[in-house]
Short mmCIF file of C-alpha atoms in Angstrom, two decimals:
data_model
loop_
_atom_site.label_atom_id
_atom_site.label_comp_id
_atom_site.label_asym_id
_atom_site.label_seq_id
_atom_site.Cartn_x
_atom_site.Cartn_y
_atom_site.Cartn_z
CA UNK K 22 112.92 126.96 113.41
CA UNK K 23 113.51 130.62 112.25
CA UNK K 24 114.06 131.58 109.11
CA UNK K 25 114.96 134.90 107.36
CA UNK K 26 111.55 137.02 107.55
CA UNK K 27 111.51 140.50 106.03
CA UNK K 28 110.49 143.12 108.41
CA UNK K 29 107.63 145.36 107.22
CA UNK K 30 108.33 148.72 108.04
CA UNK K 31 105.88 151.54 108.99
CA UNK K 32 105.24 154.95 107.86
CA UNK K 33 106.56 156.06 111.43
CA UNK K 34 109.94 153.83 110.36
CA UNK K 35 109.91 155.36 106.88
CA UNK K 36 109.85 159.20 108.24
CA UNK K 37 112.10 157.82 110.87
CA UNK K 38 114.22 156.88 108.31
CA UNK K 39 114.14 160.07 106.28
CA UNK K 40 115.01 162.31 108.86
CA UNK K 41 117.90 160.02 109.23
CA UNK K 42 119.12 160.25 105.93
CA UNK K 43 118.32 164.12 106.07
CA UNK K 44 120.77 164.83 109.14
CA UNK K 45 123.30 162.57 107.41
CA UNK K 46 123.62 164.64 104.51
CA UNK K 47 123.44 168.27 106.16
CA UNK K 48 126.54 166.72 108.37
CA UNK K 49 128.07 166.12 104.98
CA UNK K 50 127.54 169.07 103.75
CA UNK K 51 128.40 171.12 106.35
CA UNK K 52 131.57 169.53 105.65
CA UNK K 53 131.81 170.29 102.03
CA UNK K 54 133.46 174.22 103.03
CA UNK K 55 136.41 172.83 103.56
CA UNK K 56 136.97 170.88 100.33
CA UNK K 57 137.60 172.97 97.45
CA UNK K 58 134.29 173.78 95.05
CA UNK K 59 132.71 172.22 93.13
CA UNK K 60 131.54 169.97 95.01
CA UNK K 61 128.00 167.73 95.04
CA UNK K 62 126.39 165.13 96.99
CA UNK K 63 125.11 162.03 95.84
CA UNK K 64 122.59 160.14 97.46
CA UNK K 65 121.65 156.42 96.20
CA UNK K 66 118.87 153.74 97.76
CA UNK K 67 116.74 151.73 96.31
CA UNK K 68 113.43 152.44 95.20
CA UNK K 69 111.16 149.63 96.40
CA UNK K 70 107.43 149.77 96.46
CA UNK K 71 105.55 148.56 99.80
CA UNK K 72 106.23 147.96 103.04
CA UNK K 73 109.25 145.33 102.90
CA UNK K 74 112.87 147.23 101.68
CA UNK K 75 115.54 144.84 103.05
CA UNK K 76 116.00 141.18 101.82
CA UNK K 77 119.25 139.47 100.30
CA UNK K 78 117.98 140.08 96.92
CA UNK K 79 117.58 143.77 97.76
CA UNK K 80 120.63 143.99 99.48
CA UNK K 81 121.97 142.72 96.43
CA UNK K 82 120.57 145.25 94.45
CA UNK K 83 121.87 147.88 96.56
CA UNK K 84 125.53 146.51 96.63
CA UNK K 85 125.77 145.68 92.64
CA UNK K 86 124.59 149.82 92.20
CA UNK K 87 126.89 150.58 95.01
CA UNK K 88 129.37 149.25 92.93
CA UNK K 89 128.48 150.79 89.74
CA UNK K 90 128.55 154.29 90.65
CA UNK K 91 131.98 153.87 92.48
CA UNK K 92 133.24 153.02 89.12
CA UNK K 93 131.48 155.44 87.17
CA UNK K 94 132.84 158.23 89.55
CA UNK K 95 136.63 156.80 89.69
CA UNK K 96 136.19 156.51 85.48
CA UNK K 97 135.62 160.42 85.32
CA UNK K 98 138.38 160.84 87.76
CA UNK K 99 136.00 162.38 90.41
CA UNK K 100 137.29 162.49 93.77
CA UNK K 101 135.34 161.06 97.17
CA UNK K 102 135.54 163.05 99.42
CA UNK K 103 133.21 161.41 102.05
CA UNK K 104 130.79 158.63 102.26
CA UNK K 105 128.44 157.41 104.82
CA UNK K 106 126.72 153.70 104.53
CA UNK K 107 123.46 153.51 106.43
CA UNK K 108 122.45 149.96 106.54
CA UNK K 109 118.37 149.66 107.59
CA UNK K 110 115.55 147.61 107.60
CA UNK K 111 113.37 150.38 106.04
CA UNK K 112 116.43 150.32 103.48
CA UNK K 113 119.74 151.07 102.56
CA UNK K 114 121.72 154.64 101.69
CA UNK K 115 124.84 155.27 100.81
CA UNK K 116 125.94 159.08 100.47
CA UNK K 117 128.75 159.89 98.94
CA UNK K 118 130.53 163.83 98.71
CA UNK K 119 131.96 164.27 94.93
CA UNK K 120 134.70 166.70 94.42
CA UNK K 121 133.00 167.61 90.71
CA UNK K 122 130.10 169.90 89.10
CA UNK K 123 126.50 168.33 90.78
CA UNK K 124 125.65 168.71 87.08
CA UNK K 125 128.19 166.65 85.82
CA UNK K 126 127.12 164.37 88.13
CA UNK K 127 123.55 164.45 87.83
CA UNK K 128 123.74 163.52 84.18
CA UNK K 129 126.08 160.56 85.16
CA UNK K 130 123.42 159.68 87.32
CA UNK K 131 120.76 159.75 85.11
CA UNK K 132 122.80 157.57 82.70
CA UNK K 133 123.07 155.10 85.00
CA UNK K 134 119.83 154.87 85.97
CA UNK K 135 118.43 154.54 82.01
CA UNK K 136 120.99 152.24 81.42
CA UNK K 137 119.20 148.92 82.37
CA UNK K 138 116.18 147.55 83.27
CA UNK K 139 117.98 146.58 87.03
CA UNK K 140 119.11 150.37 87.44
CA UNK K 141 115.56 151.06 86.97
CA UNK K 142 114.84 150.29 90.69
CA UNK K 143 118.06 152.79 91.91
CA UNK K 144 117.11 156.17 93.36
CA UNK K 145 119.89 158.66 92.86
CA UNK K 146 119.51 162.06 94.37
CA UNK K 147 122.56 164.82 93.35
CA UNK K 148 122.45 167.71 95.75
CA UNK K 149 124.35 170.60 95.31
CA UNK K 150 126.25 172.68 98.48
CA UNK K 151 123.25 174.56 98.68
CA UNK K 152 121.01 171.19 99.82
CA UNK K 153 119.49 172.01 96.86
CA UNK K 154 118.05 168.47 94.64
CA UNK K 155 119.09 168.60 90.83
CA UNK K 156 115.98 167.32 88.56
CA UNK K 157 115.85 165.79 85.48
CA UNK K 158 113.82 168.49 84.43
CA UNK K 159 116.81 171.27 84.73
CA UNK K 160 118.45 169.31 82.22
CA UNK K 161 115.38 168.93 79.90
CA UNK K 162 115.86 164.72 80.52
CA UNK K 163 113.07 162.30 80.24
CA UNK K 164 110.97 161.27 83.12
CA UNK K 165 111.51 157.58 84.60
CA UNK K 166 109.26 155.42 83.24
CA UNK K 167 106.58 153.09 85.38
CA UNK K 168 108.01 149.37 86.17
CA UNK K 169 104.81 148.02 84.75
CA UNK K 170 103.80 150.51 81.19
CA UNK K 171 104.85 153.31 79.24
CA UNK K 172 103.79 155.64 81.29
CA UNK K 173 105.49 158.11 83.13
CA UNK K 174 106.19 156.64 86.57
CA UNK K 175 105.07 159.72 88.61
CA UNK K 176 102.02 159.75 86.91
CA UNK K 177 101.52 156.01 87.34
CA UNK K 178 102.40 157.13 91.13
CA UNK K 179 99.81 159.68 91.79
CA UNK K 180 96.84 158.10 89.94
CA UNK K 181 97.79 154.40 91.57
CA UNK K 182 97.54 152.74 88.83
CA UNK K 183 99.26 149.70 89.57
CA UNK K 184 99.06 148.12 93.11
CA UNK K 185 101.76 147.64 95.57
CA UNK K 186 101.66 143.80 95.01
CA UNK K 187 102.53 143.84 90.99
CA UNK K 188 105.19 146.42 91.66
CA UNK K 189 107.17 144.86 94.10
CA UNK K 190 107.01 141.57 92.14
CA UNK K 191 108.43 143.24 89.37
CA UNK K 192 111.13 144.27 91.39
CA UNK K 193 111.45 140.78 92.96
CA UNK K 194 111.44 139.57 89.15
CA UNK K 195 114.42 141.64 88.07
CA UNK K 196 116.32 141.18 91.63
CA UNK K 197 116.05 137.46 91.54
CA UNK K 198 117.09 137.54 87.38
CA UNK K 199 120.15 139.60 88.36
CA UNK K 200 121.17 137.94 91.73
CA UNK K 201 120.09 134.45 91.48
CA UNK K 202 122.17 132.71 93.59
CA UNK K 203 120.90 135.78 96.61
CA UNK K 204 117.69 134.17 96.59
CA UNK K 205 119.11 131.34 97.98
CA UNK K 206 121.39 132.18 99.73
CA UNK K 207 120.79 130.62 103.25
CA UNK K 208 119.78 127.62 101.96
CA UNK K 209 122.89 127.03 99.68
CA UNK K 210 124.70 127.79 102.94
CA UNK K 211 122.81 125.00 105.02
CA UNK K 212 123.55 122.44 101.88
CA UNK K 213 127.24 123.36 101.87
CA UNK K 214 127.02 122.89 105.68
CA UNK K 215 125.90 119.52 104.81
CA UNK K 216 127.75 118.44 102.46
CA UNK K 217 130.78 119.27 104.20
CA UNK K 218 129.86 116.92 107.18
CA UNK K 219 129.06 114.40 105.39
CA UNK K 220 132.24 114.60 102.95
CA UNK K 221 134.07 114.43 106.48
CA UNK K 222 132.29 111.50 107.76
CA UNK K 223 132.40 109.24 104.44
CA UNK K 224 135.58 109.69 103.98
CA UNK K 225 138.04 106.06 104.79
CA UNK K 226 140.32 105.30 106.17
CA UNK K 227 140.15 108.24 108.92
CA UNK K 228 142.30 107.35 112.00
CA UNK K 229 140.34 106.50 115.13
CA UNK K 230 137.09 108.19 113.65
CA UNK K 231 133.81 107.27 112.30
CA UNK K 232 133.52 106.67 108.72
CA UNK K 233 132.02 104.66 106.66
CA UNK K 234 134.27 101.50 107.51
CA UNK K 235 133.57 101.46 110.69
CA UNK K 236 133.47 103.36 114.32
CA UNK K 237 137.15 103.54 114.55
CA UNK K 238 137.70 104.11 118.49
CA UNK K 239 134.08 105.12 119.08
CA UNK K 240 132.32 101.86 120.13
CA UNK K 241 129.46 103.96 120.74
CA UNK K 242 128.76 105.63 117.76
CA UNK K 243 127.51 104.02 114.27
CA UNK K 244 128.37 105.97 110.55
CA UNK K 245 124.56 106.04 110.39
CA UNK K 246 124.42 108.70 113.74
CA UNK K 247 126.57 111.05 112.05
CA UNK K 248 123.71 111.02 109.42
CA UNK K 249 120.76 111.34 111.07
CA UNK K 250 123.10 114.57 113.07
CA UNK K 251 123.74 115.98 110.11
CA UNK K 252 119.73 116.19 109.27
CA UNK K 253 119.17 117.40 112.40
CA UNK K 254 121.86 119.88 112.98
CA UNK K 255 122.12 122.19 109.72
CA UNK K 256 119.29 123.87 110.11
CA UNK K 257 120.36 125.86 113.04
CA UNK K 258 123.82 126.64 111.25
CA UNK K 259 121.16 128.38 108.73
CA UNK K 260 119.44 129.93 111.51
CA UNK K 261 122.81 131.44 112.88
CA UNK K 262 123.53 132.99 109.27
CA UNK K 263 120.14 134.43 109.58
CA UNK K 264 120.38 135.50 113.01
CA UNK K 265 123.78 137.10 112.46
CA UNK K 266 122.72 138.68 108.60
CA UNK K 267 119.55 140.42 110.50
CA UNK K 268 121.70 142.07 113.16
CA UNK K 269 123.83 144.11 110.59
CA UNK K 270 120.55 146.32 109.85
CA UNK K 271 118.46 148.18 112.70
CA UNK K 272 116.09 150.68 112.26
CA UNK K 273 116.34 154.30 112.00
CA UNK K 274 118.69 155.44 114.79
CA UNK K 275 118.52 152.01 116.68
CA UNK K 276 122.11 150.94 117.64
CA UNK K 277 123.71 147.94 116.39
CA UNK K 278 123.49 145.04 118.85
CA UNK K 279 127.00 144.51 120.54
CA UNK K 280 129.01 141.68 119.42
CA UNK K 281 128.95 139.77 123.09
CA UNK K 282 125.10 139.49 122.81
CA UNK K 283 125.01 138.15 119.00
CA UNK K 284 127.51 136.09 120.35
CA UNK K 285 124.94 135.10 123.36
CA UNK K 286 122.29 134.30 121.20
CA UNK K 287 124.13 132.36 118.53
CA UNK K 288 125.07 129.93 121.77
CA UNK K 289 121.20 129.74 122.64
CA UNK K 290 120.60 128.14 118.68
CA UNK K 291 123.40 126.47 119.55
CA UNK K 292 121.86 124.53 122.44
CA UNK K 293 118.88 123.83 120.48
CA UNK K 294 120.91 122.15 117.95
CA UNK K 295 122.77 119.91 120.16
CA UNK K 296 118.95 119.14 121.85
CA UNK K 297 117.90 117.97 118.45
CA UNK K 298 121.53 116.18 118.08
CA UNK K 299 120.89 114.06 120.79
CA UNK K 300 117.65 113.28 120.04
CA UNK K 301 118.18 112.14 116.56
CA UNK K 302 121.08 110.19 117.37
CA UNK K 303 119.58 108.50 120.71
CA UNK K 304 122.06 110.42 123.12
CA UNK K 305 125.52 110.27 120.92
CA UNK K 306 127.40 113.31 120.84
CA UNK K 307 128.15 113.15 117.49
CA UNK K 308 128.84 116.71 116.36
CA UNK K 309 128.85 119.21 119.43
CA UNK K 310 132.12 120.59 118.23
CA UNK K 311 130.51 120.99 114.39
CA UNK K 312 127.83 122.71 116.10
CA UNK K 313 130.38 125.22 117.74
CA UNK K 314 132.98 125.64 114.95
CA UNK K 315 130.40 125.57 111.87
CA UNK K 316 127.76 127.71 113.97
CA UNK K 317 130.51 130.55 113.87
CA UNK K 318 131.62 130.34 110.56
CA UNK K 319 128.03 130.44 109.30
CA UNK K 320 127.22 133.41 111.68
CA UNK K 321 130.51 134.95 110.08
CA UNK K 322 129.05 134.23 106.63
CA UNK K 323 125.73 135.74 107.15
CA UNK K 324 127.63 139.02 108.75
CA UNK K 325 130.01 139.32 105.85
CA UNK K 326 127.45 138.34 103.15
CA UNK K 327 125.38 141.37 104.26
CA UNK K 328 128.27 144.11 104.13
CA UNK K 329 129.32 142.84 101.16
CA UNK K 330 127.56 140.09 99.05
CA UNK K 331 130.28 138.08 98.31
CA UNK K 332 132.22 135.56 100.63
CA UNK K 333 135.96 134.79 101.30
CA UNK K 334 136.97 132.27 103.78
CA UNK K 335 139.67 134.47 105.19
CA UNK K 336 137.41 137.41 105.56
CA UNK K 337 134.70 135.06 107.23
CA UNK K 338 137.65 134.05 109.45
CA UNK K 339 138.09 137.82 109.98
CA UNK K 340 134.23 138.28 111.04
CA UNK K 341 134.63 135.13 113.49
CA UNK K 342 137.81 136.52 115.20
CA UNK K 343 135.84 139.79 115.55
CA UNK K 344 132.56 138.56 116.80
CA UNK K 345 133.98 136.42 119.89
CA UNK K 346 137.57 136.66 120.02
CA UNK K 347 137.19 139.19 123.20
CA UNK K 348 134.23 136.96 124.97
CA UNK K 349 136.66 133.63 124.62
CA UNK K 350 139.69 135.17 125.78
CA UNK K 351 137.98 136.32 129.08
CA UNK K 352 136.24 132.80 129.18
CA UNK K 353 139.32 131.13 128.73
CA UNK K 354 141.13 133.24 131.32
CA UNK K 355 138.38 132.83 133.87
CA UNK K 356 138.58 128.76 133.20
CA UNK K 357 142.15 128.62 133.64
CA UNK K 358 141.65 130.56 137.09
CA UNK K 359 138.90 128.32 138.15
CA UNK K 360 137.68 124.94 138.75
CA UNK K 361 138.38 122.06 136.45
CA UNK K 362 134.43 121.60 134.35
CA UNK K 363 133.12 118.52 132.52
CA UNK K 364 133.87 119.10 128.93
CA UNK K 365 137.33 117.51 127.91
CA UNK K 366 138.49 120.73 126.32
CA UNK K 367 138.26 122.06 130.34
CA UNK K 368 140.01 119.17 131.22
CA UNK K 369 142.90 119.41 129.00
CA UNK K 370 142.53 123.47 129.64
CA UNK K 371 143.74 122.98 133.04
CA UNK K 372 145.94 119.80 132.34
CA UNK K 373 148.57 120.77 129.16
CA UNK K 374 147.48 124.72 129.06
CA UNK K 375 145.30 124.10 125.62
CA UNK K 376 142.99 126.17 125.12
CA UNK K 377 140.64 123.93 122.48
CA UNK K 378 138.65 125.17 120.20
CA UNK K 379 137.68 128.42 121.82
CA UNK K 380 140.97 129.51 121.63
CA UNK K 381 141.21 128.62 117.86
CA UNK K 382 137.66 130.68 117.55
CA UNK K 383 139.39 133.37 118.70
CA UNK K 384 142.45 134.01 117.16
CA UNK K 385 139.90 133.33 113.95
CA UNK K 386 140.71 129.71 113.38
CA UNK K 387 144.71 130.16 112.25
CA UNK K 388 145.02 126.13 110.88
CA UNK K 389 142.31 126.86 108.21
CA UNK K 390 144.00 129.89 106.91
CA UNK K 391 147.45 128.28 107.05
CA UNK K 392 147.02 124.45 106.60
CA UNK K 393 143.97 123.38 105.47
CA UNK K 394 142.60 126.08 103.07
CA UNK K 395 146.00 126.50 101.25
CA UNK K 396 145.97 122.12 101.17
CA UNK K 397 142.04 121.88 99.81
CA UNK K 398 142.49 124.73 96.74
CA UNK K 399 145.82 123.52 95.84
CA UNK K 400 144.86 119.56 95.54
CA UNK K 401 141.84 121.32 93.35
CA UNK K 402 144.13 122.95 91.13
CA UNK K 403 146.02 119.89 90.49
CA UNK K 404 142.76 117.75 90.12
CA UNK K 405 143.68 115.77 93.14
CA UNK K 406 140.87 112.99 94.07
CA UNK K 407 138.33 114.29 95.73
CA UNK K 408 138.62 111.86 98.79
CA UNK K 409 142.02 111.35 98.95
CA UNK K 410 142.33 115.02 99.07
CA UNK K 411 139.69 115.19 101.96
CA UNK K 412 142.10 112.92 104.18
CA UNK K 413 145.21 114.13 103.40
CA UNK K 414 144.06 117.68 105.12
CA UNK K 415 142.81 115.61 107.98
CA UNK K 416 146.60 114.53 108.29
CA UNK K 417 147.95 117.57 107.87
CA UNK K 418 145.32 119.14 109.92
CA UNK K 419 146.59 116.50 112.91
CA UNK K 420 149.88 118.03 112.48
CA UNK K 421 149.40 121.17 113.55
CA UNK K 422 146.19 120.53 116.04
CA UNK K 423 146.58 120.67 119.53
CA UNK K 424 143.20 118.00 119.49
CA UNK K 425 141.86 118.14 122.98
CA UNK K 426 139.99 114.71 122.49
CA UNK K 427 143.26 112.82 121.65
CA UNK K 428 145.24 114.81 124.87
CA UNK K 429 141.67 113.77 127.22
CA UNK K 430 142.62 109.99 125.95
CA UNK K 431 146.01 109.68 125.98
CA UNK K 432 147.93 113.06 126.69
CA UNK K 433 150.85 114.72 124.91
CA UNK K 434 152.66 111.05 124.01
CA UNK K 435 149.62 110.09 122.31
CA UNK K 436 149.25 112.99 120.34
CA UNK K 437 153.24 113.12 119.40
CA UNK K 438 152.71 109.08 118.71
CA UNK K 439 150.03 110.07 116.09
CA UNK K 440 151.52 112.93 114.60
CA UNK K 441 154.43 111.06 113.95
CA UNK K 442 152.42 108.17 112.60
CA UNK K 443 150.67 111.20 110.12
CA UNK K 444 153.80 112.82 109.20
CA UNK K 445 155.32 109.04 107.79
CA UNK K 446 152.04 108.66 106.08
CA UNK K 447 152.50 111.89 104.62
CA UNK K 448 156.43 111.18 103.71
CA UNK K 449 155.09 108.15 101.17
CA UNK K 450 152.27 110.54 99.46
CA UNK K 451 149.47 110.13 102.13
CA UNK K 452 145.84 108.75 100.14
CA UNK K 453 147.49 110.03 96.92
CA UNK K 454 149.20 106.41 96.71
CA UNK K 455 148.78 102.85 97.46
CA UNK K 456 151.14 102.74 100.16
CA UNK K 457 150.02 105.90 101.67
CA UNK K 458 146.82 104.59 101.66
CA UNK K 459 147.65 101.15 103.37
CA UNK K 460 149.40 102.89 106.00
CA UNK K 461 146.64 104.68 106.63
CA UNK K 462 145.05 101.42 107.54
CA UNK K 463 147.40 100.40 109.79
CA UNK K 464 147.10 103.54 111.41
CA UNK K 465 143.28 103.32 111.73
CA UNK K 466 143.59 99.82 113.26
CA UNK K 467 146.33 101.62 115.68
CA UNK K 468 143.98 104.07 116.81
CA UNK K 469 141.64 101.80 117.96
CA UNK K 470 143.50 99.74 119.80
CA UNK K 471 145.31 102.98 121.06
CA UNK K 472 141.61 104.60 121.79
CA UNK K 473 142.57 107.73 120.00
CA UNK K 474 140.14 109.63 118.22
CA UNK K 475 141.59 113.15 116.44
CA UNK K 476 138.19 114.35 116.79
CA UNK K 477 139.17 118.51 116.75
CA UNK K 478 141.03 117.87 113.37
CA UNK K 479 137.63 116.24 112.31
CA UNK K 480 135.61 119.15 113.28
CA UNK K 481 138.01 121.82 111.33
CA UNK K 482 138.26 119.42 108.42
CA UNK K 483 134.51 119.39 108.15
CA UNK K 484 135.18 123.81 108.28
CA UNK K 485 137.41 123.81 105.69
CA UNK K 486 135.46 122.40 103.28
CA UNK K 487 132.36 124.26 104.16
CA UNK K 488 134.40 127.49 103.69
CA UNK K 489 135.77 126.36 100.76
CA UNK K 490 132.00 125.63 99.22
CA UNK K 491 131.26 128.87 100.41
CA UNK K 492 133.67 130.77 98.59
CA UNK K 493 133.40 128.88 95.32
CA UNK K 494 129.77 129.58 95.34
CA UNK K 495 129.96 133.32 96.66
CA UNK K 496 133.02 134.97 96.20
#
């Protein structure tokens, strides 16, 4: 099982790197003639010691001082003329072409960077439209200070007095004070991921599906599988957020892997997880559609966390719909052409014209952006129970599903039958009340005699709530 590991960079990186950064602002200012003067270039990274310079925590670091000199340049009503974002392993840079005095800027700069002991790790170079680097010295300013003593940190620098070990864990230390929750990132993600099944799976009465009651129309599953599958399964959704966080940085002048082949080796976790499915659950497929629909959205979390550092559900949506919308169409076009395959969502493909759950990855999961996400923060605002809530979505989510596993069973009259059945439910207050809540029995007994199973709606229910965790915790 993979994990995120840092990549050490070289020297042969680092100069790789430089040069990079070098032809990135001579491009830039090449392009300052034809803004009006004055005009300066600012240059900001992060000043890490040793061989590792791209981690969430760092990432973090570079975001939050990202942030921090926007605003300082929109407070002095500078203009931005241009900005580049280079996102590498051997580190970040973001330039940035001011329509203001470099000096001006320079002293803004050096502001920021005395202003905390967190800005004390940001390295700010203001060029003028010469290419010529502004010092602290022009402007009679301080030195920077060592991480570690008094001393001034170029001195510290050239005699070595500190290793490379005690200062990068002082940068850790200040990183991880800052950006707590950046540390653990991918493994809050894999305990929302959890959570979310599980919430999904407890909650009763569910119509035709396994919960804690009983197998509804699944005489071959047990509540107890959909345990030991959870166990077994969330790892992998971590590894995809790793997998798809890693791919947004390359080296030096390395192009960015295409989305089709992310997408390609997402699938390949996502073969190992259904392996490890099966064999923690004795053969019962359990949660092969979690695998798919959760695998994306925590791909689309780790993508979006490392542009940004802060999550949204709809803007994870957005990175899904991105990522594979243009593989699934052409999948879904070349199924419909040929032969009929084993999975029910082929099947029903050929059958009723539904394209499943691929064609809901595609268009970026609409029913969680206009059903169940609206449903799951609104029944929070009004302090809704936490269960009830959980299974009113699920109705609501059957509403407006096109579930593959209920048109395999029993076609399009089974799935009007049940929607009909949800939408009376619904009409006398769903689990919010008692008789909401004993129709919901009836309807559970129903589905088993019935042999339905709404097992799609389970699968996005299980989504929206893992979004929703997501966001609370990251946005």
């Amino acid at each position: 099982m993979s994990d995120f590991t840092p990549y050490a960079v070289s020297v042969e990186d680092m100069m790789r790197a430089r040069d990079e950064r070098v032809h990135a602002q001579n491009e830039i200012l090449a392009a300052a003639a034809s803004f009006p003067a004055p005009t300066a270039l600012l240059s900001f990274g992060m000043n890490i010691p040793g061989a590792v310079k791209q981690t969430p925590l760092i990432r973090s670091g570079f975001l939050f001082g990202k942030e921090r000199l926007t605003a300082l340049l929109h407070r002095e009503d500078y203009a931005l003329l241009r900005t580049r974002e280079l996102r590498r392993v051997s580190g970040d840079s973001w330039l940035c072409l001011i329509g203001a005095p470099p000096e001006s800027v320079k002293r803004l700069a050096v502001a920021l960077e005395d202003s905390e002991p967190l800005a004390r790790l940001f390295d700010i170079d203001v060029l003028n439209c010469e290419g010529q680097k502004l010092s602290r010295e022009d402007f009679f300013l301080p030195l920077r200070r060592c991480l570690l003593c008094e001393e001034a940190a170029v001195v510290c620098a050239r005699s070595r007095a500190h290793s490379v070990e005690a200062l990068f864990s002082r940068c850790d230390s200040l990183l991880r004070e800052a950006f707590p929750l950046s540390a653990s990132f991918f493994s809050a993600l894999e305990n929302h991921a959890a959570l979310s099944l599980l919430d999904e799976v407890y909650a009763a009465p569910k119509p035709g599906l396994v919960d804690r009651i009983d197998s509804g129309a699944h005489a071959d599953m047990k509540f107890e599988d959909f345990i030991l599958s959870t166990a077994a399964i969330t790892p992998f959704l971590r590894e995809m957020a790793v997998t798809a966080y890693q791919s947004c940085f390359t080296l030096p002048d390395a192009a960015r892997e295409t989305d089709a082949a992310l997408f390609s080796r997402l699938r390949e976790i996502g073969k190992r997880a259904e392996s490890e499915m099966y064999a923690a659950t004795g053969g019962v497929n359990t949660h092969k559609g979690a695998v798919f629909t959760l695998g994306l959205l925590s791909a689309g979390a780790g993508l979006l966390y490392a542009k940004s550092g802060k999550l949204s559900a709809e803007t994870i949506l957005d990175e899904v719909q991105n990522l594979v919308g243009d593989t699934l169409r052409q999948e879904l076009a070349d199924l419909k052409a040929g032969e009929v395959g084993k999975a029910h969502g082929e099947a029903v493909l050929h059958r009723d014209g539904t394209g499943g759950v691929r064609n809901a990855a595609a268009k970026g999961f609409p029913v969680l952006r206009s059903v169940a996400l609206p449903l799951l923060r609104q029944y929070e605002a009004e302090e809704r129970p936490a269960e009830a809530s959980v299974l009113n979505v699920l109705l609501h989510l059957i509403l407006h599903v096109s579930d593959t596993n209920v048109l395999y069973r029993g076609g399009k009259d089974a799935l009007l039958t049940l929607r009909a059945d949800c939408r009376n439910i619904l009409s006398h207050g769903g689990a919010f009340t008692p008789e909401g809540t004993d129709l919901l029995y009836e309807l559970k007994e129903t589905c088993k005699q019935r042999n339905v199973s709404p097992g799609g709606a389970a699968d996005l229910l299980s989504a929206a709530l893992f979004l929703h965790r997501l966001e609370k915790t990251f946005r």
